mmCIF file of C-alpha atoms and ligand atoms in Angstrom:
data_model
loop_
_atom_site.group_PDB
_atom_site.id
_atom_site.type_symbol
_atom_site.label_atom_id
_atom_site.label_comp_id
_atom_site.label_asym_id
_atom_site.label_seq_id
_atom_site.Cartn_x
_atom_site.Cartn_y
_atom_site.Cartn_z
ATOM 1 C CA UNK A 1 5.125 -6.315 16.220
ATOM 2 C CA UNK A 2 3.879 -3.697 13.746
ATOM 3 C CA UNK A 3 2.935 -4.366 10.101
ATOM 4 C CA UNK A 4 1.262 -2.449 7.290
ATOM 5 C CA UNK A 5 -0.596 -3.701 4.210
ATOM 6 C CA UNK A 6 -2.064 -2.145 1.092
ATOM 7 C CA UNK A 7 -5.072 -3.842 -0.527
ATOM 8 C CA UNK A 8 -7.088 -2.934 -3.610
ATOM 9 C CA UNK A 9 -10.856 -2.740 -3.932
ATOM 10 C CA UNK A 10 -12.199 -5.161 -6.520
ATOM 11 C CA UNK A 11 -15.039 -5.060 -9.013
ATOM 12 C CA UNK A 12 -16.919 -8.278 -9.680
ATOM 13 C CA UNK A 13 -18.136 -9.263 -13.133
ATOM 14 C CA UNK A 14 -19.968 -12.223 -11.633
ATOM 15 C CA UNK A 15 -21.269 -10.999 -8.296
ATOM 16 C CA UNK A 16 -21.576 -12.416 -4.829
ATOM 17 C CA UNK A 17 -25.079 -11.657 -3.567
ATOM 18 C CA UNK A 18 -26.526 -14.085 -1.027
ATOM 19 C CA UNK A 19 -24.961 -16.762 1.127
ATOM 20 C CA UNK A 20 -25.453 -20.473 1.557
ATOM 21 C CA UNK A 21 -23.932 -20.229 5.046
ATOM 22 C CA UNK A 22 -24.409 -16.941 6.906
ATOM 23 C CA UNK A 23 -22.056 -17.702 9.772
ATOM 24 C CA UNK A 24 -19.088 -18.838 7.685
ATOM 25 C CA UNK A 25 -19.841 -16.300 4.923
ATOM 26 C CA UNK A 26 -20.024 -19.005 2.269
ATOM 27 C CA UNK A 27 -21.452 -17.427 -0.882
ATOM 28 C CA UNK A 28 -24.349 -18.940 -2.819
ATOM 29 C CA UNK A 29 -22.228 -19.004 -5.995
ATOM 30 C CA UNK A 30 -18.666 -18.633 -7.286
ATOM 31 C CA UNK A 31 -17.758 -15.070 -8.311
ATOM 32 C CA UNK A 32 -15.195 -13.423 -10.588
ATOM 33 C CA UNK A 33 -13.569 -10.016 -10.144
ATOM 34 C CA UNK A 34 -10.589 -7.855 -10.955
ATOM 35 C CA UNK A 35 -8.541 -5.782 -8.550
ATOM 36 C CA UNK A 36 -8.607 -2.004 -9.062
ATOM 37 C CA UNK A 37 -5.346 -0.039 -9.142
ATOM 38 C CA UNK A 38 -6.511 3.374 -7.887
ATOM 39 C CA UNK A 39 -8.937 2.541 -5.068
ATOM 40 C CA UNK A 40 -7.252 0.972 -2.079
ATOM 41 C CA UNK A 41 -6.930 0.743 1.696
ATOM 42 C CA UNK A 42 -3.744 1.024 3.728
ATOM 43 C CA UNK A 43 -3.836 -0.452 7.237
ATOM 44 C CA UNK A 44 -1.256 -0.597 10.016
ATOM 45 C CA UNK A 45 -1.686 -3.038 12.907
ATOM 46 C CA UNK A 46 0.464 -3.279 16.021
ATOM 47 C CA UNK A 47 0.012 -5.858 18.770
ATOM 48 C CA UNK A 48 1.690 -4.606 21.936
ATOM 49 C CA UNK A 49 1.539 -5.212 25.694
ATOM 50 C CA UNK A 50 1.460 -1.425 26.070
ATOM 51 C CA UNK A 51 -2.174 -1.291 24.800
ATOM 52 C CA UNK A 52 -4.782 -1.824 27.495
ATOM 53 C CA UNK A 53 -7.599 -2.299 24.954
ATOM 54 C CA UNK A 54 -7.978 -2.456 21.177
ATOM 55 C CA UNK A 55 -7.781 0.988 19.537
ATOM 56 C CA UNK A 56 -9.243 1.255 16.053
ATOM 57 C CA UNK A 57 -9.157 4.352 13.879
ATOM 58 C CA UNK A 58 -10.327 5.042 10.327
ATOM 59 C CA UNK A 59 -8.675 8.222 9.038
ATOM 60 C CA UNK A 60 -11.266 10.890 8.114
ATOM 61 C CA UNK A 61 -14.390 9.139 9.428
ATOM 62 C CA UNK A 62 -15.686 8.156 12.844
ATOM 63 C CA UNK A 63 -16.401 4.435 13.042
ATOM 64 C CA UNK A 64 -19.709 3.490 14.657
ATOM 65 C CA UNK A 65 -19.895 0.750 17.343
ATOM 66 C CA UNK A 66 -20.927 -1.925 14.843
ATOM 67 C CA UNK A 67 -18.053 -1.170 12.456
ATOM 68 C CA UNK A 68 -15.564 -1.100 15.327
ATOM 69 C CA UNK A 69 -16.859 -4.436 16.637
ATOM 70 C CA UNK A 70 -16.519 -6.020 13.196
ATOM 71 C CA UNK A 71 -12.825 -5.024 13.100
ATOM 72 C CA UNK A 72 -12.189 -6.217 16.669
ATOM 73 C CA UNK A 73 -13.930 -9.550 15.873
ATOM 74 C CA UNK A 74 -11.449 -9.920 13.016
ATOM 75 C CA UNK A 75 -8.514 -9.158 15.320
ATOM 76 C CA UNK A 76 -9.902 -11.885 17.617
ATOM 77 C CA UNK A 77 -9.791 -14.379 14.718
ATOM 78 C CA UNK A 78 -6.112 -13.534 14.206
ATOM 79 C CA UNK A 79 -5.372 -13.682 17.960
ATOM 80 C CA UNK A 80 -7.020 -17.125 18.177
ATOM 81 C CA UNK A 81 -4.942 -18.422 15.274
ATOM 82 C CA UNK A 82 -1.709 -16.906 16.642
ATOM 83 C CA UNK A 83 -2.577 -17.988 20.207
ATOM 84 C CA UNK A 84 -1.950 -14.503 21.603
ATOM 85 C CA UNK A 85 -4.046 -12.305 23.874
ATOM 86 C CA UNK A 86 -2.304 -8.969 23.227
ATOM 87 C CA UNK A 87 -4.397 -5.896 22.383
ATOM 88 C CA UNK A 88 -3.780 -4.016 19.152
ATOM 89 C CA UNK A 89 -3.783 -0.561 17.641
ATOM 90 C CA UNK A 90 -5.238 -0.348 14.126
ATOM 91 C CA UNK A 91 -5.099 2.700 11.867
ATOM 92 C CA UNK A 92 -6.682 2.403 8.442
ATOM 93 C CA UNK A 93 -7.046 4.775 5.535
ATOM 94 C CA UNK A 94 -9.075 4.554 2.324
ATOM 95 C CA UNK A 95 -8.088 6.721 -0.644
ATOM 96 C CA UNK A 96 -11.784 6.827 -1.703
ATOM 97 C CA UNK A 97 -15.183 7.428 -0.014
ATOM 98 C CA UNK A 98 -16.059 4.669 2.484
ATOM 99 C CA UNK A 99 -19.329 2.708 2.355
ATOM 100 C CA UNK A 100 -20.604 3.959 -1.002
ATOM 101 C CA UNK A 101 -20.381 0.713 -2.923
ATOM 102 C CA UNK A 102 -16.715 1.071 -3.903
ATOM 103 C CA UNK A 103 -15.969 -2.119 -2.021
ATOM 104 C CA UNK A 104 -14.417 -0.476 1.033
ATOM 105 C CA UNK A 105 -15.161 -3.607 3.045
ATOM 106 C CA UNK A 106 -13.265 -5.711 0.478
ATOM 107 C CA UNK A 107 -10.089 -3.606 0.478
ATOM 108 C CA UNK A 108 -10.513 -2.866 4.200
ATOM 109 C CA UNK A 109 -10.715 -6.470 5.395
ATOM 110 C CA UNK A 110 -8.059 -7.638 2.933
ATOM 111 C CA UNK A 111 -5.601 -5.007 4.229
ATOM 112 C CA UNK A 112 -6.554 -5.712 7.864
ATOM 113 C CA UNK A 113 -6.051 -9.451 7.338
ATOM 114 C CA UNK A 114 -2.601 -9.156 5.758
ATOM 115 C CA UNK A 115 -1.371 -6.543 8.265
ATOM 116 C CA UNK A 116 -2.779 -8.294 11.363
ATOM 117 C CA UNK A 117 -1.474 -11.729 10.336
ATOM 118 C CA UNK A 118 2.028 -10.352 9.799
ATOM 119 C CA UNK A 119 1.920 -8.253 12.996
ATOM 120 C CA UNK A 120 0.881 -11.343 14.992
ATOM 121 C CA UNK A 121 3.963 -13.227 13.791
ATOM 122 C CA UNK A 122 2.011 -15.792 11.740
ATOM 123 C CA UNK A 123 3.154 -16.759 8.265
ATOM 124 C CA UNK A 124 0.183 -17.513 6.045
ATOM 125 C CA UNK A 125 -0.128 -18.689 2.451
ATOM 126 C CA UNK A 126 -2.232 -16.682 -0.006
ATOM 127 C CA UNK A 127 -5.005 -19.263 0.369
ATOM 128 C CA UNK A 128 -4.995 -19.004 4.177
ATOM 129 C CA UNK A 129 -5.103 -15.199 3.945
ATOM 130 C CA UNK A 130 -8.035 -15.370 1.519
ATOM 131 C CA UNK A 131 -9.979 -17.744 3.805
ATOM 132 C CA UNK A 132 -9.399 -15.458 6.768
ATOM 133 C CA UNK A 133 -10.255 -12.248 4.854
ATOM 134 C CA UNK A 134 -13.538 -13.877 3.730
ATOM 135 C CA UNK A 135 -14.633 -14.190 7.347
ATOM 136 C CA UNK A 136 -14.331 -10.412 7.792
ATOM 137 C CA UNK A 137 -16.140 -9.508 4.581
ATOM 138 C CA UNK A 138 -16.915 -12.005 1.815
ATOM 139 C CA UNK A 139 -15.626 -10.021 -1.151
ATOM 140 C CA UNK A 140 -12.393 -9.236 0.759
ATOM 141 C CA UNK A 141 -11.141 -12.728 -0.079
ATOM 142 C CA UNK A 142 -10.961 -11.623 -3.739
ATOM 143 C CA UNK A 143 -8.673 -8.670 -2.921
ATOM 144 C CA UNK A 144 -5.906 -11.023 -1.713
ATOM 145 C CA UNK A 145 -4.719 -12.686 -4.985
ATOM 146 C CA UNK A 146 -3.435 -10.724 -8.022
ATOM 147 C CA UNK A 147 -5.294 -9.636 -11.125
ATOM 148 C CA UNK A 148 -8.416 -11.411 -12.387
ATOM 149 C CA UNK A 149 -9.680 -13.552 -9.553
ATOM 150 C CA UNK A 150 -12.143 -16.361 -8.968
ATOM 151 C CA UNK A 151 -13.730 -17.055 -5.577
ATOM 152 C CA UNK A 152 -14.797 -20.669 -5.329
ATOM 153 C CA UNK A 153 -17.865 -20.788 -3.093
ATOM 154 C CA UNK A 154 -16.720 -24.055 -1.474
ATOM 155 C CA UNK A 155 -18.571 -26.295 0.947
ATOM 156 C CA UNK A 156 -16.655 -25.465 4.133
ATOM 157 C CA UNK A 157 -14.594 -22.579 5.445
ATOM 158 C CA UNK A 158 -11.371 -24.168 4.236
ATOM 159 C CA UNK A 159 -12.629 -24.657 0.681
ATOM 160 C CA UNK A 160 -14.071 -21.146 0.201
ATOM 161 C CA UNK A 161 -11.252 -18.881 -1.020
ATOM 162 C CA UNK A 162 -10.128 -16.883 -4.039
ATOM 163 C CA UNK A 163 -7.292 -17.532 -6.461
ATOM 164 C CA UNK A 164 -5.813 -15.799 -9.515
ATOM 165 C CA UNK A 165 -7.331 -16.824 -12.849
ATOM 166 C CA UNK A 166 -5.148 -14.467 -14.892
ATOM 167 C CA UNK A 167 -2.461 -11.882 -14.032
ATOM 168 C CA UNK A 168 -3.303 -8.138 -14.128
ATOM 169 C CA UNK A 169 -1.853 -7.614 -17.624
ATOM 170 C CA UNK A 170 -3.816 -10.505 -19.175
ATOM 171 C CA UNK A 171 -6.644 -8.337 -20.479
ATOM 172 C CA UNK A 172 -5.770 -4.767 -21.434
ATOM 173 C CA UNK A 173 -8.857 -3.005 -20.087
ATOM 174 C CA UNK A 174 -9.707 -0.167 -17.735
ATOM 175 C CA UNK A 175 -12.393 0.394 -15.140
ATOM 176 C CA UNK A 176 -13.589 4.002 -15.298
ATOM 177 C CA UNK A 177 -15.344 4.590 -12.003
ATOM 178 C CA UNK A 178 -17.979 7.341 -12.077
ATOM 179 C CA UNK A 179 -18.556 8.497 -8.499
ATOM 180 C CA UNK A 180 -22.040 9.962 -8.063
ATOM 181 C CA UNK A 181 -22.456 9.682 -4.310
ATOM 182 C CA UNK A 182 -19.953 10.043 -1.483
ATOM 183 C CA UNK A 183 -22.349 9.465 1.415
ATOM 184 C CA UNK A 184 -22.446 6.141 3.290
ATOM 185 C CA UNK A 185 -25.262 3.860 2.152
ATOM 186 C CA UNK A 186 -28.160 3.121 4.527
ATOM 187 C CA UNK A 187 -28.093 -0.665 4.217
ATOM 188 C CA UNK A 188 -24.705 -2.356 4.139
ATOM 189 C CA UNK A 189 -24.078 -5.232 1.734
ATOM 190 C CA UNK A 190 -23.525 -7.410 4.795
ATOM 191 C CA UNK A 191 -27.189 -6.893 5.756
ATOM 192 C CA UNK A 192 -28.357 -7.089 2.131
ATOM 193 C CA UNK A 193 -27.055 -10.639 1.613
ATOM 194 C CA UNK A 194 -29.542 -11.912 4.192
ATOM 195 C CA UNK A 195 -32.500 -10.544 2.174
ATOM 196 C CA UNK A 196 -31.800 -12.317 -1.126
ATOM 197 C CA UNK A 197 -34.099 -15.286 -0.593
ATOM 198 C CA UNK A 198 -37.080 -12.976 -0.154
ATOM 199 C CA UNK A 199 -36.836 -12.011 -3.847
ATOM 200 C CA UNK A 200 -38.961 -14.140 -6.202
ATOM 201 C CA UNK A 201 -36.149 -13.822 -8.771
ATOM 202 C CA UNK A 202 -33.354 -15.179 -6.574
ATOM 203 C CA UNK A 203 -33.925 -18.794 -7.630
ATOM 204 C CA UNK A 204 -33.818 -17.770 -11.284
ATOM 205 C CA UNK A 205 -30.573 -15.873 -10.680
ATOM 206 C CA UNK A 206 -28.909 -18.876 -9.048
ATOM 207 C CA UNK A 207 -30.122 -21.373 -11.665
ATOM 208 C CA UNK A 208 -28.386 -19.372 -14.432
ATOM 209 C CA UNK A 209 -25.076 -19.018 -12.580
ATOM 210 C CA UNK A 210 -23.166 -22.115 -13.699
ATOM 211 C CA UNK A 211 -23.630 -21.319 -17.370
ATOM 212 C CA UNK A 212 -22.737 -17.644 -16.875
ATOM 213 C CA UNK A 213 -19.548 -18.517 -14.986
ATOM 214 C CA UNK A 214 -18.484 -20.904 -17.712
ATOM 215 C CA UNK A 215 -19.094 -18.308 -20.426
ATOM 216 C CA UNK A 216 -17.234 -15.475 -18.720
ATOM 217 C CA UNK A 217 -14.228 -17.686 -17.966
ATOM 218 C CA UNK A 218 -14.168 -18.661 -21.629
ATOM 219 C CA UNK A 219 -14.350 -14.970 -22.619
ATOM 220 C CA UNK A 220 -11.410 -14.180 -20.316
ATOM 221 C CA UNK A 221 -9.387 -17.110 -21.654
ATOM 222 C CA UNK A 222 -10.024 -15.869 -25.210
ATOM 223 C CA UNK A 223 -9.319 -12.215 -24.237
ATOM 224 C CA UNK A 224 -12.759 -11.486 -25.670
ATOM 225 C CA UNK A 225 -13.565 -8.063 -24.201
ATOM 226 C CA UNK A 226 -16.978 -7.753 -25.893
ATOM 227 C CA UNK A 227 -18.380 -10.961 -24.369
ATOM 228 C CA UNK A 228 -16.704 -10.162 -21.036
ATOM 229 C CA UNK A 229 -18.395 -6.735 -21.030
ATOM 230 C CA UNK A 230 -21.787 -8.032 -22.119
ATOM 231 C CA UNK A 231 -21.878 -10.708 -19.411
ATOM 232 C CA UNK A 232 -20.617 -8.282 -16.730
ATOM 233 C CA UNK A 233 -23.307 -5.725 -17.569
ATOM 234 C CA UNK A 234 -26.199 -8.209 -17.685
ATOM 235 C CA UNK A 235 -25.001 -9.749 -14.405
ATOM 236 C CA UNK A 236 -25.015 -6.381 -12.609
ATOM 237 C CA UNK A 237 -28.610 -5.732 -13.703
ATOM 238 C CA UNK A 238 -29.565 -9.276 -12.688
ATOM 239 C CA UNK A 239 -28.173 -8.695 -9.171
ATOM 240 C CA UNK A 240 -29.904 -5.313 -8.827
ATOM 241 C CA UNK A 241 -33.212 -6.869 -9.965
ATOM 242 C CA UNK A 242 -32.910 -9.265 -7.000
ATOM 243 C CA UNK A 243 -32.018 -6.351 -4.690
ATOM 244 C CA UNK A 244 -34.982 -4.244 -5.815
ATOM 245 C CA UNK A 245 -37.424 -7.154 -5.431
ATOM 246 C CA UNK A 246 -36.254 -8.374 -2.026
ATOM 247 C CA UNK A 247 -38.277 -7.682 1.092
ATOM 248 C CA UNK A 248 -37.631 -4.951 2.148
ATOM 249 C CA UNK A 249 -36.472 -3.805 -1.305
ATOM 250 C CA UNK A 250 -32.997 -2.349 -1.753
ATOM 251 C CA UNK A 251 -32.696 0.527 -4.211
ATOM 252 C CA UNK A 252 -29.022 1.399 -4.475
ATOM 253 C CA UNK A 253 -29.395 3.411 -7.710
ATOM 254 C CA UNK A 254 -29.898 7.174 -7.808
ATOM 255 C CA UNK A 255 -31.158 9.202 -10.807
ATOM 256 C CA UNK A 256 -27.489 9.755 -11.775
ATOM 257 C CA UNK A 257 -26.863 5.994 -11.799
ATOM 258 C CA UNK A 258 -29.679 5.519 -14.291
ATOM 259 C CA UNK A 259 -28.522 8.481 -16.388
ATOM 260 C CA UNK A 260 -25.108 6.809 -16.773
ATOM 261 C CA UNK A 261 -26.662 3.412 -17.574
ATOM 262 C CA UNK A 262 -28.810 4.886 -20.349
ATOM 263 C CA UNK A 263 -25.882 6.919 -21.702
ATOM 264 C CA UNK A 264 -23.631 3.840 -21.880
ATOM 265 C CA UNK A 265 -26.278 2.001 -23.902
ATOM 266 C CA UNK A 266 -26.548 5.006 -26.257
ATOM 267 C CA UNK A 267 -22.747 5.307 -26.622
ATOM 268 C CA UNK A 268 -22.570 1.634 -27.511
ATOM 269 C CA UNK A 269 -25.228 2.098 -30.186
ATOM 270 C CA UNK A 270 -22.966 4.835 -31.597
ATOM 271 C CA UNK A 271 -20.124 2.316 -31.831
ATOM 272 C CA UNK A 272 -18.207 2.937 -28.576
ATOM 273 C CA UNK A 273 -17.368 -0.382 -26.875
ATOM 274 C CA UNK A 274 -18.172 0.289 -23.208
ATOM 275 C CA UNK A 275 -20.105 -1.692 -20.593
ATOM 276 C CA UNK A 276 -21.281 -0.843 -17.074
ATOM 277 C CA UNK A 277 -21.308 -2.735 -13.809
ATOM 278 C CA UNK A 278 -22.515 -1.626 -10.371
ATOM 279 C CA UNK A 279 -21.965 -2.965 -6.844
ATOM 280 C CA UNK A 280 -24.137 -2.373 -3.768
ATOM 281 C CA UNK A 281 -24.214 1.390 -4.227
ATOM 282 C CA UNK A 282 -25.006 4.107 -6.767
ATOM 283 C CA UNK A 283 -21.550 4.507 -8.332
ATOM 284 C CA UNK A 284 -21.031 3.098 -11.816
ATOM 285 C CA UNK A 285 -17.983 1.241 -13.134
ATOM 286 C CA UNK A 286 -17.443 1.481 -16.890
ATOM 287 C CA UNK A 287 -15.423 -1.332 -18.452
ATOM 288 C CA UNK A 288 -13.581 -0.126 -21.538
ATOM 289 C CA UNK A 289 -10.457 -0.369 -23.675
ATOM 290 C CA UNK A 290 -7.579 1.988 -22.713
ATOM 291 C CA UNK A 291 -7.726 3.783 -26.094
ATOM 292 C CA UNK A 292 -11.299 4.914 -25.365
ATOM 293 C CA UNK A 293 -10.547 6.573 -21.989
ATOM 294 C CA UNK A 294 -10.510 10.181 -23.266
ATOM 295 C CA UNK A 295 -13.725 9.811 -25.247
ATOM 296 C CA UNK A 296 -15.551 8.244 -22.308
ATOM 297 C CA UNK A 297 -14.264 10.740 -19.743
ATOM 298 C CA UNK A 298 -15.319 13.675 -21.972
ATOM 299 C CA UNK A 299 -18.804 12.217 -22.307
ATOM 300 C CA UNK A 300 -19.095 11.439 -18.601
ATOM 301 C CA UNK A 301 -18.185 15.030 -17.748
ATOM 302 C CA UNK A 302 -21.267 16.199 -19.670
ATOM 303 C CA UNK A 303 -23.554 14.223 -17.340
ATOM 304 C CA UNK A 304 -24.758 16.345 -14.437
ATOM 305 C CA UNK A 305 -24.217 14.996 -10.923
ATOM 306 C CA UNK A 306 -20.928 13.135 -11.396
ATOM 307 C CA UNK A 307 -18.686 13.997 -8.449
ATOM 308 C CA UNK A 308 -15.524 12.242 -9.535
ATOM 309 C CA UNK A 309 -13.957 9.956 -12.135
ATOM 310 C CA UNK A 310 -11.306 7.386 -11.183
ATOM 311 C CA UNK A 311 -9.481 5.434 -13.873
ATOM 312 C CA UNK A 312 -8.352 1.987 -12.741
ATOM 313 C CA UNK A 313 -6.236 -0.702 -14.346
ATOM 314 C CA UNK A 314 -6.329 -4.358 -13.235
ATOM 315 C CA UNK A 315 -3.731 -4.716 -10.490
ATOM 316 C CA UNK A 316 -2.072 -7.003 -7.950
ATOM 317 C CA UNK A 317 -3.704 -8.128 -4.700
ATOM 318 C CA UNK A 318 -2.982 -7.250 -1.064
ATOM 319 C CA UNK A 319 0.675 -6.865 -0.071
ATOM 320 C CA UNK A 320 2.631 -5.738 2.963
ATOM 321 C CA UNK A 321 4.412 -2.397 2.612
ATOM 322 C CA UNK A 322 7.147 -0.831 4.687
ATOM 323 C CA UNK A 323 5.675 2.626 5.374
ATOM 324 C CA UNK A 324 3.513 2.582 8.510
ATOM 325 C CA UNK A 325 0.578 4.897 9.304
ATOM 326 C CA UNK A 326 1.796 5.422 12.920
HETATM 327 O O1 LIG B 1 -18.345 -8.571 0.784
HETATM 328 P P1 LIG B 1 -19.613 -7.807 0.905
HETATM 329 O O2 LIG B 1 -20.490 -8.325 1.989
HETATM 330 O O3 LIG B 1 -19.364 -6.316 1.008
HETATM 331 O O4 LIG B 1 -20.476 -8.034 -0.438
HETATM 332 C C1 LIG B 1 -20.186 -7.434 -1.667
HETATM 333 C C2 LIG B 1 -21.281 -7.642 -2.613
HETATM 334 C C3 LIG B 1 -21.197 -6.913 -3.953
HETATM 335 O O5 LIG B 1 -20.222 -5.920 -3.946
HETATM 336 C C4 LIG B 1 -22.543 -6.261 -4.202
HETATM 337 C C5 LIG B 1 -20.940 -7.910 -5.075
HETATM 338 C C6 LIG B 1 -19.544 -8.438 -5.194
HETATM 339 O O6 LIG B 1 -19.408 -9.611 -5.560
HETATM 340 O O7 LIG B 1 -18.571 -7.695 -4.967
#
């Protein structure tokens, strides 16, 4: 059977960086994110006796052996659950640059999970899909449910999954994504997670997590954008401090990243409510109110080195769609 799914990338306000169980991809802490409307993956999967091996294709980019194996390992998880041995064809397409810290692994593995499960004939609940997506790429579990999402770290595979905290229209905000780099990063986040404990600041990061999670959930409940933005920004810097002090150190920022960070701080001093957050890459997400989009975009355009601006709203999670890629 053939099935196609569309899944959004997500941006975390409380980040997942480091695991308490490497094999099961159990994160060290709970995390909180929102799904992004304009950056997504579409994936078609077909299991058929006519295929003599798995065929995997990413439109516009050649997959290396490691990437291909990661996708086939995920197909194997689905085949084991569905008790089938049939090979599959997979075609996948991102509408944004892959591997630059715009969470391509999150949208990619969420779309692959939903499409492969449906194509295998299984019928899974949202929770089961989230658990399975997590095993492909941790943050992918957060691209399954709608809107503002919480991933409970859990203590076993079955208790580590994401669920909706609030629907997409709960908080009327936008994520203005400033793309500064379209090249693939040298060290994937998958490899980066394993380095966290080598940072002297990792313990400090983890010890402050419970309180931070409580405060941001309260801010979301109260629709308090200012506190939400302040916590999101400080959390991104906290995570990058751990990255830069791990061994070997991970510097995901470029000069353009820092230029945007310093500009955002200046704009805020001038009275513009805007906050930044950054994933494992150089691109910067600006959290803002919809009425400030024009002002922010105009200012961003004056910064040299910005290659693209994508304006996202909070959106729904991964869904099957009826238009196939082959
Ligand atoms: O799911 P992974 O292994 O690509 O990890 C993603 C990690 C960050 O994007 C840096 C943080 C997060 O919570 O999304």
